Coordinates of C-alpha atoms and ligand atoms in Angstrom, one line a residue:
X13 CA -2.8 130.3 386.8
X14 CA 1.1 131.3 387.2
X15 CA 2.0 131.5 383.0
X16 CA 1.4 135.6 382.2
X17 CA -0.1 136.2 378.5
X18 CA 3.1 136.7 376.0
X19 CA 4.3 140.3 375.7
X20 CA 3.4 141.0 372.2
X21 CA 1.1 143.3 370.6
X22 CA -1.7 140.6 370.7
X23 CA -2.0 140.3 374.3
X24 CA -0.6 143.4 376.1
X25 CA -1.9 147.4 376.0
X26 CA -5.7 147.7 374.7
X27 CA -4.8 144.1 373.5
X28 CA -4.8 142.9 377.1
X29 CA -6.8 139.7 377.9
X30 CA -10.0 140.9 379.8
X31 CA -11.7 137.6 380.7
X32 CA -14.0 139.6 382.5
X33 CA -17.9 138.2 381.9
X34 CA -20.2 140.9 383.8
X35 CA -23.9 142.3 384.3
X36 CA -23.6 146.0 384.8
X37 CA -27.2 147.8 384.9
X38 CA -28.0 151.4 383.9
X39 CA -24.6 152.5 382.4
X40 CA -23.5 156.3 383.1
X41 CA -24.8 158.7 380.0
X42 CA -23.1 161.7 379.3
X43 CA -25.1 163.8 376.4
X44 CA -28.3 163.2 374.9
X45 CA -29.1 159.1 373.8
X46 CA -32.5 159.8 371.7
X47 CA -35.2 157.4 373.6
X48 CA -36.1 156.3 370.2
X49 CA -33.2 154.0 370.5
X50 CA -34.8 150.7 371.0
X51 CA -32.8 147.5 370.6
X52 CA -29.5 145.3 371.2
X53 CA -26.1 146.2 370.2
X54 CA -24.6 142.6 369.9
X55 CA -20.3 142.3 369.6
X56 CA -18.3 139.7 369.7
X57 CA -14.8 139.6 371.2
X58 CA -11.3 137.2 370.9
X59 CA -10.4 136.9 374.7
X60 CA -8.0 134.5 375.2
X61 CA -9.2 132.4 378.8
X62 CA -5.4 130.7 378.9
X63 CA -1.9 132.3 377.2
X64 CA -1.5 130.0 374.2
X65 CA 0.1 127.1 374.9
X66 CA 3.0 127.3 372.1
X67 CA 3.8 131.0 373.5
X68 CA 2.8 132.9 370.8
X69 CA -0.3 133.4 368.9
X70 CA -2.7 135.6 366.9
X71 CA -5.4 137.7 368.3
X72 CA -8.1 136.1 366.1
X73 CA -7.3 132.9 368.2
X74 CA -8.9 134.3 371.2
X75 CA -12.1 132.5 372.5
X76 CA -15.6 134.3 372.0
X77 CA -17.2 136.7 374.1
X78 CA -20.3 137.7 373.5
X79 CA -21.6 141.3 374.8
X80 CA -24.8 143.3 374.3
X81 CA -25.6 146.9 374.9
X82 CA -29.5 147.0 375.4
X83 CA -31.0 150.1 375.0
X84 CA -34.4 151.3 376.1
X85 CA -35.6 154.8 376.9
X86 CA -32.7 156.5 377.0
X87 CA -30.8 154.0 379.1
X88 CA -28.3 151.4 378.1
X89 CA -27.4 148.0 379.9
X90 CA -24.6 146.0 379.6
X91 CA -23.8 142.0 379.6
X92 CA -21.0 140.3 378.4
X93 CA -20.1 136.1 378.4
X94 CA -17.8 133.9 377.1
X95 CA -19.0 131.5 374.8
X96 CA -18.8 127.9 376.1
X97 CA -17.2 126.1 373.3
X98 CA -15.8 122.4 373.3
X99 CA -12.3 124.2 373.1
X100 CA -12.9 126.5 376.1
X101 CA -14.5 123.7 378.0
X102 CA -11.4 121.5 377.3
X103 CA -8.8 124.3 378.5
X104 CA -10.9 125.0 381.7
X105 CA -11.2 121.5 382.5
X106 CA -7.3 121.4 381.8
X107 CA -6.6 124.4 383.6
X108 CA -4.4 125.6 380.7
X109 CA -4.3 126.2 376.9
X110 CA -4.2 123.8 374.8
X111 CA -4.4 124.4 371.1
X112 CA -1.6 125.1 368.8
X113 CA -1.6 127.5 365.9
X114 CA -4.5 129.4 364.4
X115 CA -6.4 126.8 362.1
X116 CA -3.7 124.3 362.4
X117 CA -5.0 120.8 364.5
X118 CA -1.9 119.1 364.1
X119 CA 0.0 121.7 366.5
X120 CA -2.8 120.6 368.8
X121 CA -2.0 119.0 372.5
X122 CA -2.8 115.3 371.6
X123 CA -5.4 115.1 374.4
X124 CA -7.6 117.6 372.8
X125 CA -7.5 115.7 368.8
X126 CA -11.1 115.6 367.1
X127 CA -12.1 118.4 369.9
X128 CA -14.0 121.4 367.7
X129 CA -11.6 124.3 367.7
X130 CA -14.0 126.8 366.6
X131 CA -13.8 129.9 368.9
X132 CA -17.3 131.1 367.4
X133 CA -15.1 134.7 368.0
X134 CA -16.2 136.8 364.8
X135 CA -19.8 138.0 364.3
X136 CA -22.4 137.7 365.9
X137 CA -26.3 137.8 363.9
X138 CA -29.5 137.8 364.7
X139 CA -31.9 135.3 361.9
X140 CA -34.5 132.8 362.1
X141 CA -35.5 134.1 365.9
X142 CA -31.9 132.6 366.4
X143 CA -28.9 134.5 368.0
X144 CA -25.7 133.1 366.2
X145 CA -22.3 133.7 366.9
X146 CA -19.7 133.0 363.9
X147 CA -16.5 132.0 363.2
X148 CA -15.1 131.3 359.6
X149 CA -13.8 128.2 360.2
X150 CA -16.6 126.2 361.7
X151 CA -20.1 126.0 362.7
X152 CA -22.8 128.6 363.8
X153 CA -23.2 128.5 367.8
X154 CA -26.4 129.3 368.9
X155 CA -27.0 131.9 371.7
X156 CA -29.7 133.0 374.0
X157 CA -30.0 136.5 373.0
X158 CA -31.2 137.8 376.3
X159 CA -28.9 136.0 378.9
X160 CA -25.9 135.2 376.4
X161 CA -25.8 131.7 377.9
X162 CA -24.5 129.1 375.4
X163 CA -27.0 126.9 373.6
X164 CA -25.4 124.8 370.7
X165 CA -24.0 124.7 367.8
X166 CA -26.7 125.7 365.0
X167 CA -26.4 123.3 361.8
X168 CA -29.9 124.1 360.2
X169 CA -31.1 120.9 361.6
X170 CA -28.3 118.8 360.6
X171 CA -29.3 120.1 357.0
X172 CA -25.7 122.1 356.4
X173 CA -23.7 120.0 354.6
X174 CA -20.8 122.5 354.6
X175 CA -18.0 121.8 357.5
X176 CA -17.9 125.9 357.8
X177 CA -20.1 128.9 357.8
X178 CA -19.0 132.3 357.3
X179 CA -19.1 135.0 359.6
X180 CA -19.9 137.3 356.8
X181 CA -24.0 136.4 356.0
X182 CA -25.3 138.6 353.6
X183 CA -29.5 139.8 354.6
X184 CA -31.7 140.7 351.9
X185 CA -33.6 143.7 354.1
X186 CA -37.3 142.6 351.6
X187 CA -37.6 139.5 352.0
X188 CA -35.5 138.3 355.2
X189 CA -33.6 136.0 353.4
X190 CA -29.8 134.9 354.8
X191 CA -27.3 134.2 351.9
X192 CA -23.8 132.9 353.2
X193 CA -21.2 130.7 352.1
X194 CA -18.6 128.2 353.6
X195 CA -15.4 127.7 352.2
X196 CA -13.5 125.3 352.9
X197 CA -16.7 123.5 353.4
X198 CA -15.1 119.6 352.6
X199 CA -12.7 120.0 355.2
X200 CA -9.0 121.5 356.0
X201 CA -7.7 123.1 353.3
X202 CA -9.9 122.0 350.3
X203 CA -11.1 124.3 347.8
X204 CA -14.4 123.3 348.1
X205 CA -17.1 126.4 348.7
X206 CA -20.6 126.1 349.7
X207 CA -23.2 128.6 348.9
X208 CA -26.5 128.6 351.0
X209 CA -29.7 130.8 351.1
X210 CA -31.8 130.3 354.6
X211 CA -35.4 131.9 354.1
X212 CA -36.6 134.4 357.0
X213 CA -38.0 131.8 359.1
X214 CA -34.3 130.1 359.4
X215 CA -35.2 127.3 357.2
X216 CA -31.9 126.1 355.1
X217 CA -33.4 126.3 351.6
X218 CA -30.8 125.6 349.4
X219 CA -26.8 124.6 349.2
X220 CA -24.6 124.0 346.8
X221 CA -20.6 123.3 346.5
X222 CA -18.4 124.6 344.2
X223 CA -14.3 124.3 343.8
X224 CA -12.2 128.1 343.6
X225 CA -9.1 128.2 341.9
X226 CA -7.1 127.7 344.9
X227 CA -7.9 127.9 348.7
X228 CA -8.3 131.2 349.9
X229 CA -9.0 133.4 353.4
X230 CA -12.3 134.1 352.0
X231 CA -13.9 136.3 355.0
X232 CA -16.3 137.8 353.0
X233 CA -19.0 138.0 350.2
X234 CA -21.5 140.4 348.7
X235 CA -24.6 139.4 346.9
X236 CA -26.7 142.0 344.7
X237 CA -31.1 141.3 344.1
X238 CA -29.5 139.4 341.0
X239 CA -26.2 137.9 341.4
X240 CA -23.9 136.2 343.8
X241 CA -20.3 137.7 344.5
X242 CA -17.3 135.3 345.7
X243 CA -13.8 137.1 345.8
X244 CA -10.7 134.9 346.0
X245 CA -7.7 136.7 347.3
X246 CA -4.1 134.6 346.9
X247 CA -3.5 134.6 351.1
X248 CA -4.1 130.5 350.6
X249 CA -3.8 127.3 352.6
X250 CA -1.9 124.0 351.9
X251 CA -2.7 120.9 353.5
X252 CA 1.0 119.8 353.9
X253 CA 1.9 122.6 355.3
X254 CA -0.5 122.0 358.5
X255 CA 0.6 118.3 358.3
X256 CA 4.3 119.7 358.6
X257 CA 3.0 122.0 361.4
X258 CA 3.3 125.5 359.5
X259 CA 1.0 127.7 359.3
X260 CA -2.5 127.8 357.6
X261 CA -2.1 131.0 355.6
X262 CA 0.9 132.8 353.9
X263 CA 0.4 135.7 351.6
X264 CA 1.3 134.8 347.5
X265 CA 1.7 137.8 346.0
X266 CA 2.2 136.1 342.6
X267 CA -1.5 134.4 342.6
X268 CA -4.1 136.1 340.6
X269 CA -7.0 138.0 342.4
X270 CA -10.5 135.4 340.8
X271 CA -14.0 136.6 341.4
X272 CA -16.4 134.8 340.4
X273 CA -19.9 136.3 339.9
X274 CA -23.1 133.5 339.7
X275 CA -27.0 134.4 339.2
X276 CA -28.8 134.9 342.4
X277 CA -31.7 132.8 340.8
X278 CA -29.3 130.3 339.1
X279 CA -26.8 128.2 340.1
X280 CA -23.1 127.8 341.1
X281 CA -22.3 126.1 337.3
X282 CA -23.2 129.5 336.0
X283 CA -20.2 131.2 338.0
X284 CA -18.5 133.7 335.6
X285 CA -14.9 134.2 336.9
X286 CA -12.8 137.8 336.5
X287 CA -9.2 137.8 336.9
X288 CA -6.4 141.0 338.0
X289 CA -3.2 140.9 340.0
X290 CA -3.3 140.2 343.5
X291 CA -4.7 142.5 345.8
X292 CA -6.0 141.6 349.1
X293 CA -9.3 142.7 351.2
X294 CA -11.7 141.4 354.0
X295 CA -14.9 143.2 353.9
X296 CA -17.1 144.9 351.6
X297 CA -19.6 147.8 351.9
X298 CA -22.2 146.6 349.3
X299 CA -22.9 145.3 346.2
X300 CA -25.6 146.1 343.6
X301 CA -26.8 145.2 340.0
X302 CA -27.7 148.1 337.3
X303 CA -28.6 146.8 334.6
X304 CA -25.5 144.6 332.9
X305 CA -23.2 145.8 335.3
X306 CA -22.7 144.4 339.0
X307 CA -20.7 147.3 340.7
X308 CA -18.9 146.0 344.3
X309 CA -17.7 148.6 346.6
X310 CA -14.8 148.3 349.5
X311 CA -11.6 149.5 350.8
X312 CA -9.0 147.0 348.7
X313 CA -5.4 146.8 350.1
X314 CA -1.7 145.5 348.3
X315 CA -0.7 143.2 350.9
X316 CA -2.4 141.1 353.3
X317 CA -2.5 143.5 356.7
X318 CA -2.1 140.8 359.3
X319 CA 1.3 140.7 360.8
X320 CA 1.1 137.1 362.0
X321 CA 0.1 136.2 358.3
X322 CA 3.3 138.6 356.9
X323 CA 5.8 136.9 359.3
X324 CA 4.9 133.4 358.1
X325 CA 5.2 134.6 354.7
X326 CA 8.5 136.0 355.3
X327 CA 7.6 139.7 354.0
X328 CA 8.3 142.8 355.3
X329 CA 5.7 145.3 353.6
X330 CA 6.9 149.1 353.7
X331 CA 4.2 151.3 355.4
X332 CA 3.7 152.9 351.6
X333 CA 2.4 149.2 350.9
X334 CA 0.7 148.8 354.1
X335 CA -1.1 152.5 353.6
X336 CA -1.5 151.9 349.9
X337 CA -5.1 150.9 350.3
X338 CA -7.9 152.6 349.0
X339 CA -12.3 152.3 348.8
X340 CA -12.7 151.7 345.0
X341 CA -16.1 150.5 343.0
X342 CA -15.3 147.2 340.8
X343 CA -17.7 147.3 337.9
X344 CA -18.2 143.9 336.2
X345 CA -20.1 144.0 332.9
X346 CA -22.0 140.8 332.7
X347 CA -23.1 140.8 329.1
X348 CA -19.3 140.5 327.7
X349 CA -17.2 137.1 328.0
X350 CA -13.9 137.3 330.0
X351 CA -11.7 137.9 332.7
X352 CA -11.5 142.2 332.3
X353 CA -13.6 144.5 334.6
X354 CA -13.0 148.1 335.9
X355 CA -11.8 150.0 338.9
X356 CA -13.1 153.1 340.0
X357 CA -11.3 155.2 343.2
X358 CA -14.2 156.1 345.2
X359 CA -12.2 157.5 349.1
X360 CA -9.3 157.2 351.2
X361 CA -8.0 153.4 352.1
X362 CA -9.9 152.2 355.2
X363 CA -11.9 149.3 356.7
X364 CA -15.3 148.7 358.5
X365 CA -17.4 149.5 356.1
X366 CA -20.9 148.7 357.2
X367 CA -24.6 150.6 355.1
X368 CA -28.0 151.0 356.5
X369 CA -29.7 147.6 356.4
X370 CA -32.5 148.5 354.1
X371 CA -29.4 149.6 351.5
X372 CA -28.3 146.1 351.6
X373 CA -28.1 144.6 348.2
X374 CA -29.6 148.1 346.2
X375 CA -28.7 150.9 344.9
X376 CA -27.4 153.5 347.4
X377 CA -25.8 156.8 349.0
X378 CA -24.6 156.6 351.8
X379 CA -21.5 154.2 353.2
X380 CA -19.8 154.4 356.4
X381 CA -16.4 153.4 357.6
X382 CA -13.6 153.8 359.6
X383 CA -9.5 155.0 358.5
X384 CA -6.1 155.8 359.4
X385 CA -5.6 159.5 359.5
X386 CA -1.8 160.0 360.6
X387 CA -3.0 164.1 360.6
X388 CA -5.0 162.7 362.9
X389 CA -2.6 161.6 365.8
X390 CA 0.4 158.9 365.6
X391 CA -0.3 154.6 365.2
X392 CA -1.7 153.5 368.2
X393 CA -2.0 149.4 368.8
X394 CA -5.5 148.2 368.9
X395 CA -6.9 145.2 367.9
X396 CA -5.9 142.1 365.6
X397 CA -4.2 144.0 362.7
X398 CA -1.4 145.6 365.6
X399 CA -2.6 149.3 364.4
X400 CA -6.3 150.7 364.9
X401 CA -8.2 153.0 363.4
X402 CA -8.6 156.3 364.5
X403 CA -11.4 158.3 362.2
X404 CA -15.1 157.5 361.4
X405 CA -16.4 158.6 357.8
X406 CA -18.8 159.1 356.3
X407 CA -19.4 158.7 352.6
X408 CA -21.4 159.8 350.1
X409 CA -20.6 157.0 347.5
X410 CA -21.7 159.1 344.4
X411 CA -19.7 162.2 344.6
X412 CA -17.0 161.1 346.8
X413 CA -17.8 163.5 349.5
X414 CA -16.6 162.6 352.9
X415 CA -17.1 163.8 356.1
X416 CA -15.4 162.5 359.3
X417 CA -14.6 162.8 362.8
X418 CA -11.5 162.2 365.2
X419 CA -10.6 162.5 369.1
X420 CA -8.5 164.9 369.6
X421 CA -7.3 162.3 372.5
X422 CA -5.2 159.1 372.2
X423 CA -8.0 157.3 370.8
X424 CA -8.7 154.3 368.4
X425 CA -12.0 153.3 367.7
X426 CA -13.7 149.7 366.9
X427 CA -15.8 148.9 364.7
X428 CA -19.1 151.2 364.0
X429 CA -22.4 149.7 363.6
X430 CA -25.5 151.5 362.4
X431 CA -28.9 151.8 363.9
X432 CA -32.1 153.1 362.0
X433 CA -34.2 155.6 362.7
X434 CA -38.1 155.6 363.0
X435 CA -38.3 159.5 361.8
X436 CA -38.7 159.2 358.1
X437 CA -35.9 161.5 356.3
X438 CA -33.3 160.8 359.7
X439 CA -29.9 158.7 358.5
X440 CA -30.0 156.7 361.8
X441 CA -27.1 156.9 364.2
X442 CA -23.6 155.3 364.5
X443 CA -22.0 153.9 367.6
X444 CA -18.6 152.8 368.3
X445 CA -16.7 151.2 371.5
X446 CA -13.4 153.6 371.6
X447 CA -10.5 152.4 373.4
X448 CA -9.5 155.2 375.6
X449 CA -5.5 154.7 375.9
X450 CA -4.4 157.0 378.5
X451 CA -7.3 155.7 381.0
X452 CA -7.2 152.3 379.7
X453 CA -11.2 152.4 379.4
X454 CA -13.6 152.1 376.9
X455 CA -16.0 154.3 376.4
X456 CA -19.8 153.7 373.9
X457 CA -19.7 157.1 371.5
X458 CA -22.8 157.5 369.7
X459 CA -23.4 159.8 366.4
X460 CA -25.7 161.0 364.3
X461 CA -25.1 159.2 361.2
X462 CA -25.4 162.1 359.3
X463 CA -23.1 164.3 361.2
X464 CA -20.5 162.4 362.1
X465 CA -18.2 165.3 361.2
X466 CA -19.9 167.0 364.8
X467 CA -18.5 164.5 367.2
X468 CA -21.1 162.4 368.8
X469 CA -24.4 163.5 370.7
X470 CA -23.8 161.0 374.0
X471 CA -21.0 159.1 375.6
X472 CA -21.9 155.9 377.3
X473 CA -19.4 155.2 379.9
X474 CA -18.2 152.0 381.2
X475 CA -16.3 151.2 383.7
X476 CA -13.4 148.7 382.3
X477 CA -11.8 148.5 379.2
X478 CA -12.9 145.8 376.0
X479 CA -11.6 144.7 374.4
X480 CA -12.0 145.2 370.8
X481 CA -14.7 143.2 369.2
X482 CA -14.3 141.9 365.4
X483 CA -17.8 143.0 364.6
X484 CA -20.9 143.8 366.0
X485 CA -24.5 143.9 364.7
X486 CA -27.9 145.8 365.8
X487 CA -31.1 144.1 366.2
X488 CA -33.9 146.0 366.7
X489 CA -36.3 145.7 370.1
X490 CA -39.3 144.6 367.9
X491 CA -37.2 141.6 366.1
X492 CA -36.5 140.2 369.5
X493 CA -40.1 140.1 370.6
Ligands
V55_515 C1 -10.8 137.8 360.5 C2 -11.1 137.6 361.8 C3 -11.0 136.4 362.4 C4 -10.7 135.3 361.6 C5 -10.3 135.5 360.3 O1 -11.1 140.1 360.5 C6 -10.4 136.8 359.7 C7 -10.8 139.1 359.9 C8 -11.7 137.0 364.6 O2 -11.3 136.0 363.7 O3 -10.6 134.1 362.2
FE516 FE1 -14.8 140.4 359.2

């Protein structure tokens, strides 16, 4: 391969391609990992195989790499693999990249038309017995969860009607069942969603479409024990746009924000849709019913972050509008007719919120996520949105309280994911991959969820750099039996 990666923030610092797959055993621990720790980290990774064959792209282009941190006994092993999709099997075979724009087919090379583009780059969960690694815009790929070889794409059977699954699921922790959504689901750029429920033993047990007001980048959801939650943010699509070779999303500032709010036991002609000004977000802590009111809790921004999704929108947000973000409560009252509901400032603006899996869907304390803390240290590039984060919080979603922690070292840090305790009372731990700038290594902190504020109890060490994952998701040793 002579063509080098192009030398923007996507590909170059932290940012740089890896392409690395490896098996390292027995990984170096500094500090004290609690043998309790029993279970698989899973994380998936854009890491671009070839440079993108129009010169330029996004990070979220990147083909998936799976990786797992297996711990047992105080020890932690390491794999990572790419994942063998039709579109990285086409590039190998020709020695070179070649898909056009994020999302967009018709900037494809002609010799790869009709060829799944789905990178499978996003999220990778664990349901059904089944290891799945998601992408947004296509279909689940099935995964050995032990040797991260490739197996297949997962379509229920051939039972998903939906052209799309989204990489953010939603687990009810009582009775194992997976809630998700596709939009897009008719194809490229229609506003049809599908809505799905999979019962614990992976079974597909129900699906049904609906249209949303317009198509929308909608990368998440959040479902309560009684309703169903679909946010529709104005960063939309438009068919002729792709046909003319443009891109697939632009930010539209003068769109209305729609959420639409169904029954959990009903059905999608039951959605009630609310209405406000445009705002923009991508994931959300948690959702829960109290009585009348569904409450929805997340870190809500002014603008759409992305700068390749700016650019083609031809805005230039101020770093006021960029910082502007902050973690609110939306209260919905679901006993009154209409479009009104409230806002509630709950922290600081931030991202990667993630809960304790038995919280999921109830009433809870406790949220954790990560932020920008300019105190903290100056901007340092990492990962897909050109600035990463640099602080882990924690917070305690009923008084506000927060506690956090940052490196005193040029450090940003990916995306935290939780892991229970067995010792009744303990919060569980936190872990994070940090990007280590200076060394250009990445280092595994670990915490104790309820201290994050005291730094973290053991470093894992490893001996390259990764990239940084989207998101990552813990399955415990006794779910992989
Ligand atoms: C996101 C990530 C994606 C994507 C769309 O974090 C949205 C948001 C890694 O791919 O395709
Ligand atoms: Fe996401």
């Amino acid at each position: 391969m002579t063509t080098n990666f192009p030398d923007t923030f996507d590909f170059s610092g932290v940012n740089a391609p890896m392409r690395v797959e490896c098996d390292i055993y027995d990984l170096i621990v500094e500090g004290n990992l609690p043998k309790e720790i029993h279970g698989t980290w899973y994380r998936t990774i854009p890491d671009p195989q070839y440079p993108p064959m129009l010169g330029h792209d996004t990070y979220l282009s990147g083909d998936g790499m799976i990786s797992a941190f297996q711990f047992e006994n105080g020890h932690v092993d390491f794999k990572m693999k790419y994942i063998m999709t039709d579109r990285l099997k086409a590039d190998r075979k020709a020695r070179r990249g070649l898909f056009g724009l994020y999302r967009n087919p018709y900037t494809d090379d002609p010799s790869v038309r009709g060829i799944n583009r789905c990178v499978n780059n996003t999220t990778p969960i664990f349901h059904g017995g089944r290891l799945l690694a998601l992408k947004e815009d296509g279909l689940a790929m099935e995964v050995h969860p032990q040797t991260l070889e490739t197996i297949g794409i997962w379509n229920y059977r051939s039972k998903l009607k939906s052209q799309t699954m989204t990489a953010h699921t939603r687990l009810d922790p009582d009775n194992g069942e997976l809630c998700f959504f596709g939009y897009e689901a008719g194809g490229l750029a229609t506003r049809d969603v599908s809505y799905c429920v999979a019962d614990k033993k992976g079974q597909l047990v129900s699906e049904e479409w609906f249209q949303v007001p317009y198509v929308s980048m909608m990368h998440d959801f959040a479902v309560t024990k009684e309703h169903v939650i679909f946010p529709v943010f104005p960063t939309t699509a438009d068919l002729d746009r792709l046909k003319a070779g443009g891109a697939h999303w632009i930010w539209e500032p003068n769109k209305d924000t729609f959420i639409g709010i169904m029954p959990r036991d009903g059905h999608v002609n039951q959605m009630h849709w609310f209405r406000r000004p445009a705002s923009s977000a991508y994931h959300f802590m948690n959702a829960y019913t109290e009585s009348k009111y569904v409450h929805l809790d997340f870190g809500v921004g002014k603008v759409n972050p992305f700068p390749f999704i700016q650019e083609a929108s031809h805005i230039h947000p101020t770093p006021e509008d960029m910082m502007g973000g902050s973690v609110v409560r939306w209260t919905f009252d679901m006993s009154k007719p209409g479009e009104k509901f409230e806002e509630y400032p709950l922290a600081p603006g931030g991202d990667f919120p993630r809960i304790a899996t038995k919280d999921h869907m109830s009433d809870y304390s406790v949220g954790y996520y990560e932020r920008f803390d300019p105190t903290a240290g100056p901007p340092l590039t990492a990962g897909p949105v050109g600035a990463g984060f640099n602080t882990l919080s924690r917070l305690e979603v009923k008084s506000g309280n927060l506690k956090s922690w940052h490196s005193d070292k040029p450090v940003t840090i990916q995306e935290e994911v939780h892991i229970p305790s067995k010792t009744p009372g303990h919060e569980g731990y936190l872990a994070l991959v940090a990007d280590l700038h200076e060394k250009q290594l990445s280092d595994m902190l670990l915490f104790e969820a309820e201290h994050v504020d005291k730094g973290p109890i053991a470093t894992i060490k490893l001996p390259l750099r990764l990239r940084n994952q989207v998101h990552g998701n813990w399955v415990t040793a006794e779910e992989l039996l």
